[in-house]
C-alpha positions as a LaTeX table, in Angstrom:
\begin{tabular}{lrrr}
\hline
Residue & $x$ (\AA) & $y$ (\AA) & $z$ (\AA) \\
\hline
Unk1 & 51.84 & $-86.21$ & $-9.81$ \\
Unk2 & 49.04 & $-88.68$ & $-10.50$ \\
Unk3 & 48.76 & $-91.86$ & $-8.47$ \\
Unk4 & 46.17 & $-94.37$ & $-9.61$ \\
Unk5 & 45.08 & $-97.52$ & $-7.83$ \\
Unk6 & 42.06 & $-99.79$ & $-8.02$ \\
Unk7 & 39.10 & $-98.57$ & $-6.00$ \\
Unk8 & 36.07 & $-100.63$ & $-5.10$ \\
Unk9 & 32.65 & $-99.90$ & $-3.62$ \\
Unk10 & 33.14 & $-98.82$ & $-0.01$ \\
Unk11 & 36.76 & $-97.72$ & $-0.53$ \\
Unk12 & 37.82 & $-94.34$ & 0.82 \\
Unk13 & 40.20 & $-91.94$ & $-0.88$ \\
Unk14 & 41.08 & $-88.25$ & $-0.80$ \\
Unk15 & 40.19 & $-86.07$ & $-3.75$ \\
Unk16 & 42.61 & $-83.12$ & $-3.95$ \\
Unk17 & 42.01 & $-79.86$ & $-5.81$ \\
Unk18 & 44.82 & $-77.35$ & $-6.31$ \\
Unk19 & 43.74 & $-73.92$ & $-7.50$ \\
Unk20 & 46.53 & $-71.65$ & $-8.74$ \\
Unk21 & 46.28 & $-68.01$ & $-9.76$ \\
Unk22 & 48.51 & $-67.89$ & $-12.83$ \\
Unk23 & 47.51 & $-64.32$ & $-13.61$ \\
Unk24 & 49.22 & $-61.04$ & $-12.77$ \\
Unk25 & 46.41 & $-59.66$ & $-10.59$ \\
Unk26 & 44.77 & $-60.86$ & $-7.39$ \\
Unk27 & 41.82 & $-63.19$ & $-7.99$ \\
Unk28 & 39.08 & $-61.67$ & $-5.82$ \\
Unk29 & 36.46 & $-63.54$ & $-3.78$ \\
Unk30 & 37.21 & $-66.95$ & $-5.30$ \\
Unk31 & 34.53 & $-69.61$ & $-4.77$ \\
Unk32 & 35.25 & $-73.24$ & $-5.67$ \\
Unk33 & 32.17 & $-75.37$ & $-6.36$ \\
Unk34 & 32.87 & $-79.06$ & $-7.02$ \\
Unk35 & 30.19 & $-81.65$ & $-7.75$ \\
Unk36 & 30.74 & $-85.35$ & $-7.02$ \\
Unk37 & 30.17 & $-87.91$ & $-9.77$ \\
Unk38 & 27.21 & $-90.25$ & $-9.17$ \\
Unk39 & 29.42 & $-93.05$ & $-7.80$ \\
Unk40 & 31.20 & $-90.89$ & $-5.19$ \\
Unk41 & 30.10 & $-89.34$ & $-1.87$ \\
Unk42 & 32.09 & $-86.52$ & $-0.29$ \\
Unk43 & 32.70 & $-86.51$ & 3.49 \\
Unk44 & 31.81 & $-82.86$ & 4.16 \\
Unk45 & 33.00 & $-82.81$ & 7.77 \\
Unk46 & 36.49 & $-83.91$ & 6.73 \\
Unk47 & 37.09 & $-81.32$ & 3.99 \\
Unk48 & 40.17 & $-79.16$ & 4.55 \\
Unk49 & 41.42 & $-76.08$ & 2.74 \\
Unk50 & 44.67 & $-74.17$ & 3.02 \\
Unk51 & 42.78 & $-70.90$ & 2.64 \\
Unk52 & 39.18 & $-69.87$ & 3.23 \\
Unk53 & 36.26 & $-71.86$ & 4.59 \\
Unk54 & 34.01 & $-74.73$ & 3.59 \\
Unk55 & 30.52 & $-73.34$ & 2.97 \\
Unk56 & 27.86 & $-74.66$ & 5.36 \\
Unk57 & 25.57 & $-75.49$ & 2.41 \\
Unk58 & 28.03 & $-78.15$ & 1.18 \\
Unk59 & 26.63 & $-81.68$ & 0.83 \\
Unk60 & 27.90 & $-85.19$ & 0.10 \\
Unk61 & 27.34 & $-84.39$ & $-3.59$ \\
Unk62 & 28.55 & $-80.78$ & $-3.76$ \\
Unk63 & 31.41 & $-79.03$ & $-1.97$ \\
Unk64 & 31.62 & $-75.24$ & $-1.90$ \\
Unk65 & 34.76 & $-73.51$ & $-0.60$ \\
Unk66 & 34.92 & $-69.75$ & $-0.16$ \\
Unk67 & 38.64 & $-69.33$ & $-0.82$ \\
Unk68 & 38.71 & $-65.53$ & $-0.70$ \\
Unk69 & 41.39 & $-63.59$ & $-2.58$ \\
Unk70 & 44.26 & $-65.47$ & $-4.22$ \\
Unk71 & 47.41 & $-63.46$ & $-4.94$ \\
Unk72 & 49.27 & $-63.84$ & $-8.26$ \\
Unk73 & 51.20 & $-67.11$ & $-8.10$ \\
Unk74 & 49.23 & $-68.15$ & $-5.02$ \\
Unk75 & 47.63 & $-71.55$ & $-4.57$ \\
Unk76 & 44.81 & $-73.00$ & $-2.52$ \\
Unk77 & 44.69 & $-76.74$ & $-1.85$ \\
Unk78 & 41.37 & $-78.40$ & $-1.00$ \\
Unk79 & 41.29 & $-82.01$ & 0.23 \\
Unk80 & 37.98 & $-83.85$ & 0.07 \\
Unk81 & 37.69 & $-87.25$ & 1.80 \\
Unk82 & 35.49 & $-89.38$ & $-0.45$ \\
Unk83 & 33.91 & $-92.83$ & $-0.66$ \\
Unk84 & 33.04 & $-94.99$ & $-3.68$ \\
Unk85 & 29.33 & $-95.80$ & $-3.32$ \\
Unk86 & 28.39 & $-97.62$ & $-6.54$ \\
\hline
\end{tabular}
């Protein structure tokens, strides 16, 4: 589902990533590295993940999640609170 609304400088929103293992084998030691576009800042302290941990080297411009192993058919959802900055 995609929900789109107008966003303006200073507006907050949540950026959601859903990672699914569609293969037949376990995905081992999965690391998700997501860079913010120039006009967006990530709120690192508010990032949540359904599996794994947010890496301590994450910044307002780059989020790293160590998701660990993902079983076949398994999913990991990462929610990143974000702000439009320009």
